[in-house]
């Protein structure tokens, strides 16, 4: 991991909490029987050899994005750092939007980021839907203990009775119904005897609580829907806020790390675990919930729902479009797992929301790749340069380091010939001030080759420059004693026209023009940048290695072969990022 090239690993409040828990031995009595289960089963197992257990709990209703990467790096990273394990748990309690396709995508994304959920003791990949029976058992026990009841109000009535932030709610007329009635109705709900929304199971907490989430939250609702794993077995499904503490406790999670919007749910999380512990299902040490600020990035949307809309409405070419902030998109664009991890680490863990600039990710990529990426030359906007004093049938082999930071990487070899291709903006017939590239009469070094003197240009009928002419100075060859005899200020890249390899280059810009595209709910599609992709047909230095990861094209940036559309006959390269931050001046 190149991330370790940065020896300063920032500390944060979650690490402090874990350090305290470990030094106080708070978790020392925890048992783990090798699989999720109630305390009775766990206590038959040995003391847990994992010092902490964290979890990454995605809902498989979309592909993961850079925000999830943050949570993955945090949860897997903490487990790794403190000798624990991190569970990959699919929170698939909501049947309608979930799909195996997303499960596979998530597994792929977490693996790609460099994390896994196996160790010598086991494999820690779980599905919340595997706990439906456990959850049902807990719910029945809570009805029996008087901590839950079946409410037959309509969803609208329930909402009306809930009160507001300034007014307490009112008790449902069903709140104090006999336990036996609630039990019978809960079983009838399960058997599918009632339509969706006819009734719900609610926790009996406090309708006057200042925390709205404690006003008898719904635990189970009726949903006649087919689940991607349990099929039609269930017609009731648990709600996340109730299911989540149960899932955590079944898995022996020690630190349940959530984003800040779950802060108000914490009292119910603790209430649920306390009730279920009193009922004998779980035992101390119980999981504890902690919240951190989610990752927000300027000009980027991190909401699965909105990203789905971009895909469905064809604003992008699928979940893995290189402009998407999905992990699949970042990967295809050419960002590396190491750069994403470094970015996540650097953005820190805090309790207050902020917005991070996307350029930090580019910076992480540059830092990681500069020492390792192979160098090459590409010409994106070609203009012909004719070396008039070099005969057509002559060529000079030139050399350059494959990687100037790594002598073992070897060298590139490419011919200097009469007809070359240079970038259009490396020639100006009337040069602006301080222009050190080609213009009539100027001297410029063609990198790794010779100093040339520009002698003029040829134009077409419209006055467009179609050819530049120059003479090379044979004694100035790079790498020879004479290379310094003529001093020049400009140094430009080139390829031999006859040997250059044609390729397509996809140049990307931000997907949105608004720094806060996800704030106004309805308008984010209107903030799409119409110029988020520019496709150009250009040329590659002959011999450019296209199968060895990222390339740094001199002066242009980091590129990678597009893993979906590129072919051997027609290479397509994505620009990951430029060599310098071109956005900094306009960043918010
Ligand atoms: P979305 O709104 O995009 O669907 P989500 O939070 O609903 O996001 P989940 O699948 O429930 O998506 O998320 C799995 C985990 O990833 C959760 O623990 C969640 O807190 C975390 N997570 C999601 N988005 C971010 C983010 N932007 N920054 C940090 N963590 C995030
Ligand atoms: Mg969610």
PDB file of C-alpha atoms in Angstrom, residues 192-439:
ATOM      1  CA  UNK A 192     -50.124 -12.546   5.339  1.00  0.00           C
ATOM      2  CA  UNK A 193     -53.747 -12.127   6.400  1.00  0.00           C
ATOM      3  CA  UNK A 194     -53.717  -8.344   6.090  1.00  0.00           C
ATOM      4  CA  UNK A 195     -52.862  -5.965   3.281  1.00  0.00           C
ATOM      5  CA  UNK A 196     -49.869  -3.627   3.332  1.00  0.00           C
ATOM      6  CA  UNK A 197     -50.301  -0.775   5.782  1.00  0.00           C
ATOM      7  CA  UNK A 198     -53.278  -2.294   7.621  1.00  0.00           C
ATOM      8  CA  UNK A 199     -51.339  -2.410  10.900  1.00  0.00           C
ATOM      9  CA  UNK A 200     -47.818  -2.365  12.246  1.00  0.00           C
ATOM     10  CA  UNK A 201     -45.837  -3.560  15.226  1.00  0.00           C
ATOM     11  CA  UNK A 202     -44.625  -0.637  17.340  1.00  0.00           C
ATOM     12  CA  UNK A 203     -42.212  -0.405  20.227  1.00  0.00           C
ATOM     13  CA  UNK A 204     -43.872   0.920  23.385  1.00  0.00           C
ATOM     14  CA  UNK A 205     -41.470   3.672  24.400  1.00  0.00           C
ATOM     15  CA  UNK A 206     -42.782   7.192  25.044  1.00  0.00           C
ATOM     16  CA  UNK A 207     -45.140   9.225  22.863  1.00  0.00           C
ATOM     17  CA  UNK A 208     -44.145  12.370  24.748  1.00  0.00           C
ATOM     18  CA  UNK A 209     -40.402  11.963  24.276  1.00  0.00           C
ATOM     19  CA  UNK A 210     -38.674  15.085  22.983  1.00  0.00           C
ATOM     20  CA  UNK A 211     -36.872  12.732  20.595  1.00  0.00           C
ATOM     21  CA  UNK A 212     -39.393  11.946  17.849  1.00  0.00           C
ATOM     22  CA  UNK A 213     -37.618   8.660  17.195  1.00  0.00           C
ATOM     23  CA  UNK A 214     -38.632   7.438  20.632  1.00  0.00           C
ATOM     24  CA  UNK A 215     -42.362   7.993  20.019  1.00  0.00           C
ATOM     25  CA  UNK A 216     -43.268   4.359  19.644  1.00  0.00           C
ATOM     26  CA  UNK A 217     -41.259   3.701  16.473  1.00  0.00           C
ATOM     27  CA  UNK A 218     -42.506   1.049  14.079  1.00  0.00           C
ATOM     28  CA  UNK A 219     -40.596  -2.239  14.354  1.00  0.00           C
ATOM     29  CA  UNK A 220     -42.365  -4.290  11.691  1.00  0.00           C
ATOM     30  CA  UNK A 221     -44.562  -3.385   8.760  1.00  0.00           C
ATOM     31  CA  UNK A 222     -46.581  -5.491   6.349  1.00  0.00           C
ATOM     32  CA  UNK A 223     -45.078  -5.748   2.860  1.00  0.00           C
ATOM     33  CA  UNK A 224     -46.320  -8.305   0.418  1.00  0.00           C
ATOM     34  CA  UNK A 225     -43.153  -8.279  -1.599  1.00  0.00           C
ATOM     35  CA  UNK A 226     -40.718 -10.857  -2.896  1.00  0.00           C
ATOM     36  CA  UNK A 227     -37.323 -10.611  -1.250  1.00  0.00           C
ATOM     37  CA  UNK A 228     -34.200 -11.275  -3.335  1.00  0.00           C
ATOM     38  CA  UNK A 229     -33.081 -13.965  -0.882  1.00  0.00           C
ATOM     39  CA  UNK A 230     -36.045 -15.088   1.202  1.00  0.00           C
ATOM     40  CA  UNK A 231     -38.524 -15.041  -1.665  1.00  0.00           C
ATOM     41  CA  UNK A 232     -42.145 -14.984  -0.474  1.00  0.00           C
ATOM     42  CA  UNK A 233     -41.472 -16.449   2.964  1.00  0.00           C
ATOM     43  CA  UNK A 234     -42.211 -13.180   4.719  1.00  0.00           C
ATOM     44  CA  UNK A 235     -45.003 -10.703   4.351  1.00  0.00           C
ATOM     45  CA  UNK A 236     -43.696  -8.570   7.209  1.00  0.00           C
ATOM     46  CA  UNK A 237     -40.322  -6.852   7.263  1.00  0.00           C
ATOM     47  CA  UNK A 238     -38.468  -5.211  10.149  1.00  0.00           C
ATOM     48  CA  UNK A 239     -37.617  -1.521  10.019  1.00  0.00           C
ATOM     49  CA  UNK A 240     -33.997  -0.560   9.879  1.00  0.00           C
ATOM     50  CA  UNK A 241     -33.889   1.348  13.172  1.00  0.00           C
ATOM     51  CA  UNK A 242     -35.077  -1.679  15.064  1.00  0.00           C
ATOM     52  CA  UNK A 243     -33.341  -4.305  12.953  1.00  0.00           C
ATOM     53  CA  UNK A 244     -29.979  -2.614  13.107  1.00  0.00           C
ATOM     54  CA  UNK A 245     -29.222  -3.029  16.839  1.00  0.00           C
ATOM     55  CA  UNK A 246     -30.465  -6.615  16.644  1.00  0.00           C
ATOM     56  CA  UNK A 247     -28.142  -7.357  13.701  1.00  0.00           C
ATOM     57  CA  UNK A 248     -25.214  -5.742  15.491  1.00  0.00           C
ATOM     58  CA  UNK A 249     -25.845  -7.680  18.693  1.00  0.00           C
ATOM     59  CA  UNK A 250     -26.285 -11.006  16.887  1.00  0.00           C
ATOM     60  CA  UNK A 251     -22.904 -10.456  15.236  1.00  0.00           C
ATOM     61  CA  UNK A 252     -21.135  -9.413  18.418  1.00  0.00           C
ATOM     62  CA  UNK A 253     -20.284  -6.022  16.950  1.00  0.00           C
ATOM     63  CA  UNK A 254     -18.416  -3.886  19.461  1.00  0.00           C
ATOM     64  CA  UNK A 255     -18.328  -0.540  17.649  1.00  0.00           C
ATOM     65  CA  UNK A 256     -21.232   0.225  15.355  1.00  0.00           C
ATOM     66  CA  UNK A 257     -20.101   3.212  13.350  1.00  0.00           C
ATOM     67  CA  UNK A 258     -22.791   5.226  11.593  1.00  0.00           C
ATOM     68  CA  UNK A 259     -23.060   8.582   9.898  1.00  0.00           C
ATOM     69  CA  UNK A 260     -24.354  11.583  11.851  1.00  0.00           C
ATOM     70  CA  UNK A 261     -27.959  11.354  10.705  1.00  0.00           C
ATOM     71  CA  UNK A 262     -28.293   8.301  12.948  1.00  0.00           C
ATOM     72  CA  UNK A 263     -27.406  10.225  16.081  1.00  0.00           C
ATOM     73  CA  UNK A 264     -31.082  10.712  16.985  1.00  0.00           C
ATOM     74  CA  UNK A 265     -31.631   6.990  16.575  1.00  0.00           C
ATOM     75  CA  UNK A 266     -29.046   6.083  19.169  1.00  0.00           C
ATOM     76  CA  UNK A 267     -31.437   6.238  22.158  1.00  0.00           C
ATOM     77  CA  UNK A 268     -33.715   3.728  20.440  1.00  0.00           C
ATOM     78  CA  UNK A 269     -30.722   1.582  19.511  1.00  0.00           C
ATOM     79  CA  UNK A 270     -29.753   1.460  23.186  1.00  0.00           C
ATOM     80  CA  UNK A 271     -33.348   1.018  24.374  1.00  0.00           C
ATOM     81  CA  UNK A 272     -33.799  -1.984  22.069  1.00  0.00           C
ATOM     82  CA  UNK A 273     -30.579  -3.648  23.172  1.00  0.00           C
ATOM     83  CA  UNK A 274     -31.370  -3.082  26.835  1.00  0.00           C
ATOM     84  CA  UNK A 275     -34.838  -4.598  26.489  1.00  0.00           C
ATOM     85  CA  UNK A 276     -33.504  -7.612  24.611  1.00  0.00           C
ATOM     86  CA  UNK A 277     -30.721  -8.054  27.147  1.00  0.00           C
ATOM     87  CA  UNK A 278     -33.275  -7.976  29.974  1.00  0.00           C
ATOM     88  CA  UNK A 279     -35.165 -10.642  28.052  1.00  0.00           C
ATOM     89  CA  UNK A 280     -32.030 -12.777  27.939  1.00  0.00           C
ATOM     90  CA  UNK A 281     -31.300 -12.574  24.211  1.00  0.00           C
ATOM     91  CA  UNK A 282     -28.071 -10.636  24.497  1.00  0.00           C
ATOM     92  CA  UNK A 283     -25.432 -10.029  27.122  1.00  0.00           C
ATOM     93  CA  UNK A 284     -22.811  -7.446  27.981  1.00  0.00           C
ATOM     94  CA  UNK A 285     -20.682  -6.108  26.425  1.00  0.00           C
ATOM     95  CA  UNK A 286     -23.343  -4.778  24.069  1.00  0.00           C
ATOM     96  CA  UNK A 287     -22.589  -3.037  20.777  1.00  0.00           C
ATOM     97  CA  UNK A 288     -22.301   0.712  21.007  1.00  0.00           C
ATOM     98  CA  UNK A 289     -23.201   3.127  18.270  1.00  0.00           C
ATOM     99  CA  UNK A 290     -20.939   6.037  17.301  1.00  0.00           C
ATOM    100  CA  UNK A 291     -21.511   8.623  14.633  1.00  0.00           C
ATOM    101  CA  UNK A 292     -19.160  10.490  12.324  1.00  0.00           C
ATOM    102  CA  UNK A 293     -19.728  13.082   9.606  1.00  0.00           C
ATOM    103  CA  UNK A 294     -20.399  11.622   6.202  1.00  0.00           C
ATOM    104  CA  UNK A 295     -18.079  12.411   3.347  1.00  0.00           C
ATOM    105  CA  UNK A 296     -19.412  15.212   1.177  1.00  0.00           C
ATOM    106  CA  UNK A 297     -17.443  16.276  -1.848  1.00  0.00           C
ATOM    107  CA  UNK A 298     -17.902  19.467  -3.808  1.00  0.00           C
ATOM    108  CA  UNK A 299     -19.353  19.006  -7.321  1.00  0.00           C
ATOM    109  CA  UNK A 300     -20.180  15.382  -6.506  1.00  0.00           C
ATOM    110  CA  UNK A 301     -23.372  13.541  -5.619  1.00  0.00           C
ATOM    111  CA  UNK A 302     -23.176  10.775  -3.065  1.00  0.00           C
ATOM    112  CA  UNK A 303     -26.663   9.367  -2.905  1.00  0.00           C
ATOM    113  CA  UNK A 304     -27.425   5.993  -4.406  1.00  0.00           C
ATOM    114  CA  UNK A 305     -30.917   7.139  -5.298  1.00  0.00           C
ATOM    115  CA  UNK A 306     -29.706  10.152  -7.267  1.00  0.00           C
ATOM    116  CA  UNK A 307     -26.905   8.193  -8.902  1.00  0.00           C
ATOM    117  CA  UNK A 308     -29.519   5.650  -9.982  1.00  0.00           C
ATOM    118  CA  UNK A 309     -31.520   8.462 -11.543  1.00  0.00           C
ATOM    119  CA  UNK A 310     -28.470   9.543 -13.560  1.00  0.00           C
ATOM    120  CA  UNK A 311     -28.151   6.000 -14.869  1.00  0.00           C
ATOM    121  CA  UNK A 312     -31.852   5.397 -15.547  1.00  0.00           C
ATOM    122  CA  UNK A 313     -32.297   8.709 -17.340  1.00  0.00           C
ATOM    123  CA  UNK A 314     -29.148   8.066 -19.408  1.00  0.00           C
ATOM    124  CA  UNK A 315     -27.294  11.154 -18.267  1.00  0.00           C
ATOM    125  CA  UNK A 316     -24.297   8.844 -17.927  1.00  0.00           C
ATOM    126  CA  UNK A 317     -23.380   5.554 -19.576  1.00  0.00           C
ATOM    127  CA  UNK A 318     -24.139   3.279 -16.637  1.00  0.00           C
ATOM    128  CA  UNK A 319     -22.988   2.831 -13.047  1.00  0.00           C
ATOM    129  CA  UNK A 320     -19.382   2.509 -14.108  1.00  0.00           C
ATOM    130  CA  UNK A 321     -19.274   5.582 -16.308  1.00  0.00           C
ATOM    131  CA  UNK A 322     -15.839   7.087 -15.588  1.00  0.00           C
ATOM    132  CA  UNK A 323     -17.530  10.347 -14.544  1.00  0.00           C
ATOM    133  CA  UNK A 324     -19.543   8.651 -11.814  1.00  0.00           C
ATOM    134  CA  UNK A 325     -18.394   8.830  -8.174  1.00  0.00           C
ATOM    135  CA  UNK A 326     -19.250   5.149  -7.816  1.00  0.00           C
ATOM    136  CA  UNK A 327     -16.402   2.842  -6.944  1.00  0.00           C
ATOM    137  CA  UNK A 328     -16.989   1.114 -10.282  1.00  0.00           C
ATOM    138  CA  UNK A 329     -16.752   4.503 -12.019  1.00  0.00           C
ATOM    139  CA  UNK A 330     -13.633   5.599 -10.148  1.00  0.00           C
ATOM    140  CA  UNK A 331     -12.027   2.303 -10.952  1.00  0.00           C
ATOM    141  CA  UNK A 332     -12.804   2.489 -14.645  1.00  0.00           C
ATOM    142  CA  UNK A 333     -11.659   6.093 -14.750  1.00  0.00           C
ATOM    143  CA  UNK A 334      -8.297   4.876 -13.451  1.00  0.00           C
ATOM    144  CA  UNK A 335      -8.255   5.885  -9.795  1.00  0.00           C
ATOM    145  CA  UNK A 336      -6.383   3.228  -7.855  1.00  0.00           C
ATOM    146  CA  UNK A 337      -7.433   1.571  -4.589  1.00  0.00           C
ATOM    147  CA  UNK A 338      -4.344   3.056  -2.935  1.00  0.00           C
ATOM    148  CA  UNK A 339      -5.274   6.581  -3.980  1.00  0.00           C
ATOM    149  CA  UNK A 340      -8.848   6.160  -2.760  1.00  0.00           C
ATOM    150  CA  UNK A 341      -7.633   4.796   0.577  1.00  0.00           C
ATOM    151  CA  UNK A 342      -5.140   7.622   0.971  1.00  0.00           C
ATOM    152  CA  UNK A 343      -7.881  10.120   0.179  1.00  0.00           C
ATOM    153  CA  UNK A 344     -10.239   8.577   2.729  1.00  0.00           C
ATOM    154  CA  UNK A 345      -7.540   8.575   5.366  1.00  0.00           C
ATOM    155  CA  UNK A 346      -6.569  12.175   4.721  1.00  0.00           C
ATOM    156  CA  UNK A 347     -10.098  13.497   4.807  1.00  0.00           C
ATOM    157  CA  UNK A 348     -10.166  12.506   8.469  1.00  0.00           C
ATOM    158  CA  UNK A 349     -12.981  11.461  10.756  1.00  0.00           C
ATOM    159  CA  UNK A 350     -14.950  14.177  12.408  1.00  0.00           C
ATOM    160  CA  UNK A 351     -18.201  14.964  14.155  1.00  0.00           C
ATOM    161  CA  UNK A 352     -19.096  17.985  12.048  1.00  0.00           C
ATOM    162  CA  UNK A 353     -20.222  18.023   8.450  1.00  0.00           C
ATOM    163  CA  UNK A 354     -17.977  19.601   5.894  1.00  0.00           C
ATOM    164  CA  UNK A 355     -17.360  19.443   2.198  1.00  0.00           C
ATOM    165  CA  UNK A 356     -14.145  18.111   0.794  1.00  0.00           C
ATOM    166  CA  UNK A 357     -12.647  19.225  -2.474  1.00  0.00           C
ATOM    167  CA  UNK A 358     -12.418  16.533  -5.115  1.00  0.00           C
ATOM    168  CA  UNK A 359      -8.897  17.673  -5.977  1.00  0.00           C
ATOM    169  CA  UNK A 360      -7.701  15.890  -2.827  1.00  0.00           C
ATOM    170  CA  UNK A 361      -8.399  12.603  -4.558  1.00  0.00           C
ATOM    171  CA  UNK A 362      -6.462  13.700  -7.625  1.00  0.00           C
ATOM    172  CA  UNK A 363      -3.630  14.800  -5.394  1.00  0.00           C
ATOM    173  CA  UNK A 364      -3.576  11.397  -3.697  1.00  0.00           C
ATOM    174  CA  UNK A 365      -3.460   9.712  -7.093  1.00  0.00           C
ATOM    175  CA  UNK A 366      -0.597  11.869  -8.292  1.00  0.00           C
ATOM    176  CA  UNK A 367       1.393  11.220  -5.149  1.00  0.00           C
ATOM    177  CA  UNK A 368       0.884   7.508  -5.426  1.00  0.00           C
ATOM    178  CA  UNK A 369       1.538   7.267  -9.149  1.00  0.00           C
ATOM    179  CA  UNK A 370       4.355   9.752  -9.697  1.00  0.00           C
ATOM    180  CA  UNK A 371       7.018   7.345  -8.387  1.00  0.00           C
ATOM    181  CA  UNK A 372       5.623   4.292 -10.176  1.00  0.00           C
ATOM    182  CA  UNK A 373       3.737   5.149 -13.379  1.00  0.00           C
ATOM    183  CA  UNK A 374       5.388   4.490 -16.715  1.00  0.00           C
ATOM    184  CA  UNK A 375       5.996   7.620 -18.762  1.00  0.00           C
ATOM    185  CA  UNK A 376       5.101   8.022 -22.381  1.00  0.00           C
ATOM    186  CA  UNK A 377       4.064  10.669 -24.863  1.00  0.00           C
ATOM    187  CA  UNK A 378       0.696  11.224 -26.436  1.00  0.00           C
ATOM    188  CA  UNK A 379      -0.333  13.910 -28.860  1.00  0.00           C
ATOM    189  CA  UNK A 380      -3.977  14.843 -28.466  1.00  0.00           C
ATOM    190  CA  UNK A 381      -4.407  17.713 -30.984  1.00  0.00           C
ATOM    191  CA  UNK A 382      -1.925  16.744 -33.689  1.00  0.00           C
ATOM    192  CA  UNK A 383      -0.178  19.156 -36.006  1.00  0.00           C
ATOM    193  CA  UNK A 384       2.401  17.969 -38.542  1.00  0.00           C
ATOM    194  CA  UNK A 385       5.981  19.135 -38.057  1.00  0.00           C
ATOM    195  CA  UNK A 386       8.306  18.523 -41.009  1.00  0.00           C
ATOM    196  CA  UNK A 387      12.041  18.372 -40.330  1.00  0.00           C
ATOM    197  CA  UNK A 388      13.099  19.652 -43.715  1.00  0.00           C
ATOM    198  CA  UNK A 389      16.790  18.804 -43.373  1.00  0.00           C
ATOM    199  CA  UNK A 390      16.167  15.147 -42.501  1.00  0.00           C
ATOM    200  CA  UNK A 391      15.691  12.887 -45.532  1.00  0.00           C
ATOM    201  CA  UNK A 392      12.549  10.772 -45.665  1.00  0.00           C
ATOM    202  CA  UNK A 393      14.430   7.513 -45.476  1.00  0.00           C
ATOM    203  CA  UNK A 394      16.500   8.478 -42.461  1.00  0.00           C
ATOM    204  CA  UNK A 395      15.625   8.150 -38.793  1.00  0.00           C
ATOM    205  CA  UNK A 396      17.417   8.551 -35.468  1.00  0.00           C
ATOM    206  CA  UNK A 397      16.563   6.295 -32.531  1.00  0.00           C
ATOM    207  CA  UNK A 398      15.858   8.316 -29.393  1.00  0.00           C
ATOM    208  CA  UNK A 399      15.685   7.151 -25.797  1.00  0.00           C
ATOM    209  CA  UNK A 400      13.945   8.251 -22.620  1.00  0.00           C
ATOM    210  CA  UNK A 401      13.582   6.724 -19.196  1.00  0.00           C
ATOM    211  CA  UNK A 402      10.450   4.618 -18.738  1.00  0.00           C
ATOM    212  CA  UNK A 403      10.289   6.173 -15.294  1.00  0.00           C
ATOM    213  CA  UNK A 404      12.760   8.860 -14.224  1.00  0.00           C
ATOM    214  CA  UNK A 405      12.281   7.854 -10.558  1.00  0.00           C
ATOM    215  CA  UNK A 406      13.043   4.219 -11.194  1.00  0.00           C
ATOM    216  CA  UNK A 407      16.215   3.328 -13.099  1.00  0.00           C
ATOM    217  CA  UNK A 408      15.214  -0.347 -13.104  1.00  0.00           C
ATOM    218  CA  UNK A 409      12.151   0.458 -15.221  1.00  0.00           C
ATOM    219  CA  UNK A 410      14.335   0.574 -18.331  1.00  0.00           C
ATOM    220  CA  UNK A 411      14.047   2.904 -21.267  1.00  0.00           C
ATOM    221  CA  UNK A 412      11.719   3.825 -24.043  1.00  0.00           C
ATOM    222  CA  UNK A 413      12.998   3.839 -27.612  1.00  0.00           C
ATOM    223  CA  UNK A 414      11.307   5.748 -30.404  1.00  0.00           C
ATOM    224  CA  UNK A 415      12.407   7.062 -33.791  1.00  0.00           C
ATOM    225  CA  UNK A 416      12.932  10.660 -34.799  1.00  0.00           C
ATOM    226  CA  UNK A 417      11.866  10.993 -38.423  1.00  0.00           C
ATOM    227  CA  UNK A 418      11.198  13.650 -41.032  1.00  0.00           C
ATOM    228  CA  UNK A 419       7.482  13.897 -40.276  1.00  0.00           C
ATOM    229  CA  UNK A 420       6.478  14.330 -36.692  1.00  0.00           C
ATOM    230  CA  UNK A 421       3.282  15.140 -34.829  1.00  0.00           C
ATOM    231  CA  UNK A 422       3.249  17.864 -32.197  1.00  0.00           C
ATOM    232  CA  UNK A 423       0.438  19.520 -30.238  1.00  0.00           C
ATOM    233  CA  UNK A 424      -1.322  22.295 -32.134  1.00  0.00           C
ATOM    234  CA  UNK A 425      -0.762  24.754 -29.342  1.00  0.00           C
ATOM    235  CA  UNK A 426       2.971  24.158 -29.434  1.00  0.00           C
ATOM    236  CA  UNK A 427       3.088  26.340 -32.542  1.00  0.00           C
ATOM    237  CA  UNK A 428       2.013  29.962 -32.845  1.00  0.00           C
ATOM    238  CA  UNK A 429       2.556  31.883 -36.051  1.00  0.00           C
ATOM    239  CA  UNK A 430       2.317  35.099 -34.046  1.00  0.00           C
ATOM    240  CA  UNK A 431       3.540  34.165 -30.585  1.00  0.00           C
ATOM    241  CA  UNK A 432       2.026  35.852 -27.529  1.00  0.00           C
ATOM    242  CA  UNK A 433       4.502  37.319 -24.981  1.00  0.00           C
ATOM    243  CA  UNK A 434       6.600  34.739 -23.131  1.00  0.00           C
ATOM    244  CA  UNK A 435       5.765  32.024 -25.627  1.00  0.00           C
ATOM    245  CA  UNK A 436       8.736  29.655 -25.677  1.00  0.00           C
ATOM    246  CA  UNK A 437       7.454  27.054 -28.087  1.00  0.00           C
ATOM    247  CA  UNK A 438       7.549  26.957 -31.873  1.00  0.00           C
ATOM    248  CA  UNK A 439       7.062  30.107 -33.894  1.00  0.00           C
TER     249      UNK A 439
END
